[in-house]
Coordinates of C-alpha atoms in Angstrom, one line a residue:
X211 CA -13.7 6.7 25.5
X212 CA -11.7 9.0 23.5
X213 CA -8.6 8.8 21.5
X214 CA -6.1 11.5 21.7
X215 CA -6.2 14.1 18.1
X216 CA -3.5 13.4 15.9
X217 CA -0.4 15.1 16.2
X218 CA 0.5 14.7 19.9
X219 CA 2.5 18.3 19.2
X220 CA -0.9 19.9 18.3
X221 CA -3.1 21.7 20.7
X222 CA -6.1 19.8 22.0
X223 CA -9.7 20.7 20.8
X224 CA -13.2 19.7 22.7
X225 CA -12.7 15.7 22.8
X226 CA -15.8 14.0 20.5
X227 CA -16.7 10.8 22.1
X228 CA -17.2 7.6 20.2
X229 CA -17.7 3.9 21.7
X230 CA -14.8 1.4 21.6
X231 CA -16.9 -0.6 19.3
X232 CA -17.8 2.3 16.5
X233 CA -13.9 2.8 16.5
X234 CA -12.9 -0.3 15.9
X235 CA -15.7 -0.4 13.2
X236 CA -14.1 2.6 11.5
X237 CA -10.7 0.9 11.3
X238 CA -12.4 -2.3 9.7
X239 CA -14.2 -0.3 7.1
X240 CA -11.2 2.2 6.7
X241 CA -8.9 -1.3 5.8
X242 CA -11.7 -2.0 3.3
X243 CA -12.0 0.7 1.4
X244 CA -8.0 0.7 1.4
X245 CA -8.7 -2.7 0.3
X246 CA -10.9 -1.2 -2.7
X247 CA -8.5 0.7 -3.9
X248 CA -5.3 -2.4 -3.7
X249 CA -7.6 -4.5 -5.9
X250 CA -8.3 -1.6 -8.0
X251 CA -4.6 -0.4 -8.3
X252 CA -2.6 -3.7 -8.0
X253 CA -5.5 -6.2 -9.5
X254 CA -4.4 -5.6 -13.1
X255 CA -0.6 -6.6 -12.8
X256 CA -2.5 -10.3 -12.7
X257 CA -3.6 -9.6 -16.2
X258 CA -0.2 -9.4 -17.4
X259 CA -0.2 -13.0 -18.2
X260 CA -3.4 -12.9 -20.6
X261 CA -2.0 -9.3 -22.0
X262 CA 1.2 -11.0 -22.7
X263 CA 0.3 -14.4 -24.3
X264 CA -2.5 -13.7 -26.3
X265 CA -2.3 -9.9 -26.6
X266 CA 1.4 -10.4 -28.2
X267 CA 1.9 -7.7 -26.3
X268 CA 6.0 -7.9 -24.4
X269 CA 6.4 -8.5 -21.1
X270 CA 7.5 -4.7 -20.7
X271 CA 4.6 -3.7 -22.7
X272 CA 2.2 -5.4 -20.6
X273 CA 3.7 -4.1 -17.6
X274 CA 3.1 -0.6 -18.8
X275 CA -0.9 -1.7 -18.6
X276 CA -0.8 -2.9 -15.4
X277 CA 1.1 -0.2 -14.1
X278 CA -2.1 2.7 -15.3
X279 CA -3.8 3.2 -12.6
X280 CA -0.2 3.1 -10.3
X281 CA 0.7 6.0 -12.3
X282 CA -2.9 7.7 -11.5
X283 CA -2.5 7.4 -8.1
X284 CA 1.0 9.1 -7.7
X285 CA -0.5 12.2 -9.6
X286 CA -2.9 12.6 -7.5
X287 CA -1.7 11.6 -3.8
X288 CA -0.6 15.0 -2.6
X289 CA -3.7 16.7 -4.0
X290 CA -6.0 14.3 -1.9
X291 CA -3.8 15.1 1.2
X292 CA -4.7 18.8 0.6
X293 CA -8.2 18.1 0.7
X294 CA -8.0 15.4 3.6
X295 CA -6.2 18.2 5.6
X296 CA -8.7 21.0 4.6
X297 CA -12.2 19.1 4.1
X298 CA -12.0 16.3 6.2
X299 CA -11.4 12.4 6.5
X300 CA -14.9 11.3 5.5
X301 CA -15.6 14.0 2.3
X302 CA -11.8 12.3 1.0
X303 CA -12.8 9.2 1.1
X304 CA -16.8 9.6 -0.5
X305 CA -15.4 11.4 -3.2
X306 CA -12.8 9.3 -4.3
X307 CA -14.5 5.7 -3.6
X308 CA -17.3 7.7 -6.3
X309 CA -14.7 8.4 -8.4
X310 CA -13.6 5.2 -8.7
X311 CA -16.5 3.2 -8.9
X312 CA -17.4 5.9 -12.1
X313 CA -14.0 4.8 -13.5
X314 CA -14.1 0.7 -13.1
X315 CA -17.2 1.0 -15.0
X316 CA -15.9 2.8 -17.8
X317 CA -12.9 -0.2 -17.8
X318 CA -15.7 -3.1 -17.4
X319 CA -17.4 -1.7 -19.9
X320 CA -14.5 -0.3 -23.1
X321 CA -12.7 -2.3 -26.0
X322 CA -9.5 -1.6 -26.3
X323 CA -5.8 -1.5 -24.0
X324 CA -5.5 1.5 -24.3
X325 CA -8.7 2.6 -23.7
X326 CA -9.3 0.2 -20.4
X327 CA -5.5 2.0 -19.6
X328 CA -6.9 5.1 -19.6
X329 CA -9.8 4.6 -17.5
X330 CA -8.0 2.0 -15.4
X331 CA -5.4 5.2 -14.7
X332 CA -8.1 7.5 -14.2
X333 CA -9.6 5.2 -11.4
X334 CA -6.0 5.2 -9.8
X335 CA -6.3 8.9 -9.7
X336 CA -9.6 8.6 -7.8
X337 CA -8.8 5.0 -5.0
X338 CA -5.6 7.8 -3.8
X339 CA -8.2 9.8 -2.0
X340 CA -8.4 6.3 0.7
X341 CA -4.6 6.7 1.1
X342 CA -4.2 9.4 3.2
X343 CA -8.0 9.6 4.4
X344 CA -8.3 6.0 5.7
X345 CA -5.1 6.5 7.2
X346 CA -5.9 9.4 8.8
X347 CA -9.0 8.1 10.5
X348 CA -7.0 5.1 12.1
X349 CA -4.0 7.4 13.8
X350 CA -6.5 10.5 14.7
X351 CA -9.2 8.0 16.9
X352 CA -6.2 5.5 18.0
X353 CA -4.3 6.1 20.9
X354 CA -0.1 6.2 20.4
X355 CA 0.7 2.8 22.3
X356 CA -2.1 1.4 20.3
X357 CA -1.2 3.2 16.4
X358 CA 1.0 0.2 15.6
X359 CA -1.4 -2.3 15.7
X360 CA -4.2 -0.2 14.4
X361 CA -2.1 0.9 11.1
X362 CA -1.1 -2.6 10.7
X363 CA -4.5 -3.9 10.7
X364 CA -5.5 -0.9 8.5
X365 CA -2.7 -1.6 6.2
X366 CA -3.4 -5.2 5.6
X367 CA -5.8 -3.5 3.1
X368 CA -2.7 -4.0 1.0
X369 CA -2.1 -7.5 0.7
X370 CA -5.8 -8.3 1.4
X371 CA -6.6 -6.4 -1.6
X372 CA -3.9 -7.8 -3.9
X373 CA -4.5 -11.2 -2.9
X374 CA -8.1 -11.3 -4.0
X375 CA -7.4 -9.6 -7.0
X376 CA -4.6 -12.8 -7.2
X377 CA -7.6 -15.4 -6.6
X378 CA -10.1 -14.1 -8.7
X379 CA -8.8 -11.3 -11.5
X380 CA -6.4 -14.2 -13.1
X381 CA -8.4 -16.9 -13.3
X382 CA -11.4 -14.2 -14.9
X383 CA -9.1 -13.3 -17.9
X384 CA -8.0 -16.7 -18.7
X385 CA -11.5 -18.0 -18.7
X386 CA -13.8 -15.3 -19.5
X387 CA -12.2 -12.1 -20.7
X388 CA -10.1 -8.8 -19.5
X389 CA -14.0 -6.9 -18.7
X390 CA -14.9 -9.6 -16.4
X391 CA -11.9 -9.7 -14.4
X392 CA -12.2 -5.7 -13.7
X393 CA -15.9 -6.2 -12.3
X394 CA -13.7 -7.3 -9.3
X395 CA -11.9 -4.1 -7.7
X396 CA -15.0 -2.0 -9.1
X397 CA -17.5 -4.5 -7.0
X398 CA -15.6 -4.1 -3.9
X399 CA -14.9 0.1 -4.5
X400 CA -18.9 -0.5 -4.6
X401 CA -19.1 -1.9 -1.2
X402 CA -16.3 -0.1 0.6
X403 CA -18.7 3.4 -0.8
X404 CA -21.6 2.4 1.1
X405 CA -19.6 1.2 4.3
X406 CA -18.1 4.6 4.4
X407 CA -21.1 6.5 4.2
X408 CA -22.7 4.6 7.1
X409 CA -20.0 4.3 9.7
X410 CA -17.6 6.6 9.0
X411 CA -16.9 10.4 10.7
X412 CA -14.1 12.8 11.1
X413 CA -11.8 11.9 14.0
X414 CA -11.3 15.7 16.0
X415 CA -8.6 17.9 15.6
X416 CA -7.4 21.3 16.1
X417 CA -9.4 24.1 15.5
X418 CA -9.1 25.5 11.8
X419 CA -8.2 28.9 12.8
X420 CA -5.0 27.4 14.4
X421 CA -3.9 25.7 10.7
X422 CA -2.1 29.1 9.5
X423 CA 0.1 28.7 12.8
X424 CA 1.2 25.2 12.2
X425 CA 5.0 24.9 11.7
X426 CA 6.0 23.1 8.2
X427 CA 7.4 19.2 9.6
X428 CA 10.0 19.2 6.7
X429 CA 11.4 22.5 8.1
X430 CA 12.4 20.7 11.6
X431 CA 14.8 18.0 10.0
X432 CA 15.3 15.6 7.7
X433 CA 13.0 12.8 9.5
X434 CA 10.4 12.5 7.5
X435 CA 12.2 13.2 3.8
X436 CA 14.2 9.8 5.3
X437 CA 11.5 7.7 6.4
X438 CA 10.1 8.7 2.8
X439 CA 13.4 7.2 1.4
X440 CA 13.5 4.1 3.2
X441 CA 9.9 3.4 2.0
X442 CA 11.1 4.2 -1.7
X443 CA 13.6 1.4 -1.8
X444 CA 11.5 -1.2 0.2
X445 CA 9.0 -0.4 -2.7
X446 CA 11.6 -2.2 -5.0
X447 CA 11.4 -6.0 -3.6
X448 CA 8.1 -5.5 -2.3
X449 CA 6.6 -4.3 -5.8
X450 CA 9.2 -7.3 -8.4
X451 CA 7.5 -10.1 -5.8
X452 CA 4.2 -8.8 -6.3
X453 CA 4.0 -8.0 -10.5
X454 CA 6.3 -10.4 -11.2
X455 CA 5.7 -13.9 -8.8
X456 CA 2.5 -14.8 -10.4
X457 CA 3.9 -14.8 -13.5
X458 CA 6.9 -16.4 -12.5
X459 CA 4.9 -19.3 -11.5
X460 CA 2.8 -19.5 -14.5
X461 CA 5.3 -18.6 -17.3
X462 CA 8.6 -20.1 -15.6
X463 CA 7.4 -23.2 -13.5
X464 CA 4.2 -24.1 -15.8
X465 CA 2.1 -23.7 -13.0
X466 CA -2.0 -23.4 -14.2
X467 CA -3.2 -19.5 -13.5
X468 CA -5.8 -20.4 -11.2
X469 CA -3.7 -22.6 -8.7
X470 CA -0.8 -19.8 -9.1
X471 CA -3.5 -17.2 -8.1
X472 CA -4.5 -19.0 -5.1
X473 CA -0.5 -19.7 -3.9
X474 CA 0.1 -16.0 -4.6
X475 CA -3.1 -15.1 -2.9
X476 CA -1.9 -17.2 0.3
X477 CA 1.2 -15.1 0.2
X478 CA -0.3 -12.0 0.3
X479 CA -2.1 -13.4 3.9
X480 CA 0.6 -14.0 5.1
X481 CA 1.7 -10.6 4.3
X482 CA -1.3 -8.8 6.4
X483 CA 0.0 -11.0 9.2
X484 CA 3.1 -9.8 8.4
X485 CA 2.2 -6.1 8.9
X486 CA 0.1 -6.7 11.8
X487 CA 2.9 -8.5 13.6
X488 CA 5.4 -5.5 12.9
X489 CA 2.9 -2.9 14.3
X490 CA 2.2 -4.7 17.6
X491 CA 6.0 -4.8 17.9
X492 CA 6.3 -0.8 17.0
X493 CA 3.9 -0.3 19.8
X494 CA 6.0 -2.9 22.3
X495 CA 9.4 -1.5 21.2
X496 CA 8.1 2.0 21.5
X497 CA 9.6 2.8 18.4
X498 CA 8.2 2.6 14.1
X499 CA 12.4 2.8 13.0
X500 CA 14.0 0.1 14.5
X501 CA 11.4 -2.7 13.4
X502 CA 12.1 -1.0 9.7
X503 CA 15.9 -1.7 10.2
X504 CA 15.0 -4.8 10.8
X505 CA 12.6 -5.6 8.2
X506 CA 15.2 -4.1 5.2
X507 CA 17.5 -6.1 6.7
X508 CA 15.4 -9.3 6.6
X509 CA 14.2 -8.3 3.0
X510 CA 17.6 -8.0 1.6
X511 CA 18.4 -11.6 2.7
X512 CA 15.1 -13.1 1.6
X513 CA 15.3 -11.2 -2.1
X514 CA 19.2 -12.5 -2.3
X515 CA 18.4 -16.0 -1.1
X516 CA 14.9 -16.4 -3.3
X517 CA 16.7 -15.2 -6.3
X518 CA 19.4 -17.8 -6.1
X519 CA 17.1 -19.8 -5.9
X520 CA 15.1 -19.1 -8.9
X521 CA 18.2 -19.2 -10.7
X522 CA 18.8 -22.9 -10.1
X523 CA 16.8 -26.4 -11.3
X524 CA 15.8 -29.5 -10.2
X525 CA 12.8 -29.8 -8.0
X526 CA 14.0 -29.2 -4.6
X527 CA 15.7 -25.8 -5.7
X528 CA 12.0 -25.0 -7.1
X529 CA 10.4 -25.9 -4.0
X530 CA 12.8 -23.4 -2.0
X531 CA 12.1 -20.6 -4.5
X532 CA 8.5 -21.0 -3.6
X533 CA 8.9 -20.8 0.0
X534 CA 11.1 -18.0 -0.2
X535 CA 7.9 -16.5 -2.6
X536 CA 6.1 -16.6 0.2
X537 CA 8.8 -15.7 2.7
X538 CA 9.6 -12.6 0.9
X539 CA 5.9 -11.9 0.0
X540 CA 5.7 -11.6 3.9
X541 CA 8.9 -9.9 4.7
X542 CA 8.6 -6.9 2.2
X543 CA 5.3 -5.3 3.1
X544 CA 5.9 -5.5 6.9
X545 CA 7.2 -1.9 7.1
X546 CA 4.3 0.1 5.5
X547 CA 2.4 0.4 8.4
X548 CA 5.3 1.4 10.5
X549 CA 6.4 4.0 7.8
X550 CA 2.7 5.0 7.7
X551 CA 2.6 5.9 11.5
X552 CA 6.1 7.6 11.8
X553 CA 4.7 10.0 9.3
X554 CA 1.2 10.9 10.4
X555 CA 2.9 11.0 14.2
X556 CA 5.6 13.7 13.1
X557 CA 3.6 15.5 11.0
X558 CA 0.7 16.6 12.9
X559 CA -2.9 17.3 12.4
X560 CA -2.5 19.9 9.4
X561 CA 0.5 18.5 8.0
X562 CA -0.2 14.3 8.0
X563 CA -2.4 14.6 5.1
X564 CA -0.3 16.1 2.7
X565 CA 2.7 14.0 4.6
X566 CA 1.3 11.1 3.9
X567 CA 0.4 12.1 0.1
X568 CA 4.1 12.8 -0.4
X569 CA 4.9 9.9 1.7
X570 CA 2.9 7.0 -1.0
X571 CA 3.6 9.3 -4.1
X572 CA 7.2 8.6 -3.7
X573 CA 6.4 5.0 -3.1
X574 CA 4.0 4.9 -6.0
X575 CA 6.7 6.7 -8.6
X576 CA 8.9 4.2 -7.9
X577 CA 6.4 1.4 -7.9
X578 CA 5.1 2.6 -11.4
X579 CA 8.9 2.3 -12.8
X580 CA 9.4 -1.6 -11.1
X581 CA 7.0 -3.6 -13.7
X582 CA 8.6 -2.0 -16.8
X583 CA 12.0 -1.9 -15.6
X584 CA 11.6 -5.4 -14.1
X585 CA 10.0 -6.4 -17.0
X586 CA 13.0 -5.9 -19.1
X587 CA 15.3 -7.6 -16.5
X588 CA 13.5 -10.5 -16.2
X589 CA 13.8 -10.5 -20.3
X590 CA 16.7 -10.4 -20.8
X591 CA 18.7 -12.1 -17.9
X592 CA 16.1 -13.7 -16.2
X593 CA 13.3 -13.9 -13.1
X594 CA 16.5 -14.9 -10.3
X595 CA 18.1 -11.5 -11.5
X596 CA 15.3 -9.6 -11.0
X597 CA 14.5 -11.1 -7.5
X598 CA 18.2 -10.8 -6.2
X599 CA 18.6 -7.3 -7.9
X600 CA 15.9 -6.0 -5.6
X601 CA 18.2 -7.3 -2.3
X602 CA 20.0 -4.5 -3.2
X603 CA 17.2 -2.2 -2.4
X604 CA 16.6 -3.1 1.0
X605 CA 20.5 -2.7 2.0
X606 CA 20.7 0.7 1.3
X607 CA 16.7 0.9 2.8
X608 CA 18.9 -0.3 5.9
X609 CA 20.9 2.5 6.2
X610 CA 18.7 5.4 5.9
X611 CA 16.1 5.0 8.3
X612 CA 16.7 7.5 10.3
X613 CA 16.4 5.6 14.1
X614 CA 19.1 8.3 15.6
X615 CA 16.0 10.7 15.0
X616 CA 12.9 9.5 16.2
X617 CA 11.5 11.0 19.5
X618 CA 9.4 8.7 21.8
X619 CA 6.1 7.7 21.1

């Protein structure tokens, strides 16, 4: 059984037949060595607490740390696109899990914040190879009416990867040191390597003589430059609840770093649900815009509500602030998937690579700019300003998704 190229626009080449089973084994280890490069990327925004207290470094500061290997990433993202488009899924992805294992061992292994920033970035520049790759693999061997669920599965790689850098990375530097804490993402980069070399191949596509003929996506209309918006300003929520809630907890509530870790790693479960749920209902809907409506709507409301919240006292307001954690933890990574999908779909078998580059570099430029900015927020008028600040985000998110242009699935 075969799944149909990607890029339903694109001419068909000789199907390559894989078994049900080795498919689904690509998606799993495609979500893990995603999930190699969350922890790598998103694991050191739970150092921030340790870089803060006893690095006397500000909360700004230490927000410019964590933020390294974000800013890697988004220099690279369009360059690993080209090569995805022009080498091929499975090359992407060995060279860049290398890469980053080379990298995390440089970080385990200097003294120094600025020199564990500079590897940490480089290693950023490297885990941006499984963006567009992994991706790539899931929507070019999954049928349309079955994409949804597939990218949501694939992009639980997200929160998974976060919330084990949550659980473990925290509780590391507190304890043992900054080194030991980064042994995490470069152990599971590690694994995901050898995964991908064993079960991994190129899903088919077009033949290359037939890329000089393929018609530019952002020449069409304005689709895809939108659905790149709206995932620009969902970034903004998604990105202050994710630097910013562990610390919240710790520094704010007094809560100790390890149970913080495992509350904010429960939230980031919840999030892969989250994802998963809003994929299956792409597929049902027949549609990846309207569910993003009506997650930006939903994360506007949560992000308004939770920092009211966190602006308040007394127990029971604290208790609310904490569900809405969660709630919003849930909420404001539902629509990457979706986003994900609409791109590759439009874009086609020679384009979705660098699509899908452009597509997390501008999320990733605006994600590098939240913990600093955020930072200062927080610092000066406090975490419930921060949270309802980003409410703002998903309003105007709202408006642009461009569900007036989106053809059927």
């Amino acid at each position: 059984m075969t799944a149909p190229l990607l890029g339903a626009d694109q001419p068909s080449a000789p199907p390559r037949v894989v078994s049900t089973r080795r498919r689904w084994a690509m998606l799993a280890v495609s979500t893990a060595a995603q999930a190699s490069s969350a922890t790598m990327v998103h694991g050191p925004a739970f150092l921030i607490p340790v870089l803060h207290d006893r690095g006397a470094m500000s909360l700004g500061e230490a927000g410019l740390v964590a933020a390294a290997p974000m800013a890697g990433l988004m220099c690279t993202l369009v360059l690993w696109g080209l090569v995805v488009d022009r080498r091929g899924e499975r090359f992407a992805l060995l060279t860049g899990i290398s890469g980053v294992v080379a990298a995390g061992t440089v970080a385990v292994l200097v003294d120094g914040t600025t020199q564990i920033a500079a590897a940490l970035f480089v290693a950023g520049a490297f885990s941006s190879a499984t963006n567009a790759a992994s991706g790539r693999i899931v929507v070019g061997w999954f049928p349309p009416e079955r994409r949804g669920l597939a990218m949501g599965i694939r992009q639980c790689a997200q929160p998974l990867g976060v919330g084990l850098g949550a659980l473990t990375m925290a509780v590391l530097a507190e304890h043992v040191s900054i080194s030991a804490a980064l042994v995490v993402p470069l152990a599971v980069a590690a694994i995901a390597l050898v995964l991908v070399t064993l079960l991994v191949i190129d899903p088919p596509r077009p033949p290359a003589a037939e890329r000089a003929g393929a018609p530019n996506p952002y020449r069409a209309d304005r689709y895809l430059a939108r659905i790149h918006g709206t995932s620009m300003l969902l970034v903004v929520p998604q990105f202050v609840v994710w630097t910013f809630g562990l610390t919240w907890l710790v520094d704010e509530l007094g809560w100790a770093a390890g149970f913080a870790g495992i509350v904010v790693a429960g939230t980031q479960l919840l999030g892969a649900f989250g994802r998963i749920g809003a994929g299956h209902l792409s597929d049902l809907v027949g549609s990846r815009t309207r569910p993003t409506q009506w997650i930006a709507w939903a994360a506007a409301g949560t992000m308004l509500a939770l920092g009211i919240a966190a602006s308040g006292s007394g127990s029971w307001v604290v208790g609310i602030a904490v569900i809405l954690l969660a709630v919003a933890s849930t909420i404001t990574v539902a629509d990457n998937g979706l986003a994900y999908a609409a791109v590759a779909e439009r874009a086609g078998a020679f384009w979705s690579g660098r699509a899908l580059g452009i597509q997390n570099t501008g999320q990733y430029l605006v994600a590098s700019a939240v913990p600093p900015v955020a930072g200062i927020v927080i610092t000066v008028w406090g975490y419930g300003a921060a949270f309802g600040a980003a409410a703002v985000f998903g309003l105007v998110a709202a408006a642009v998704v461009p569900v007036a242009q989106e053809r059927p699935l």
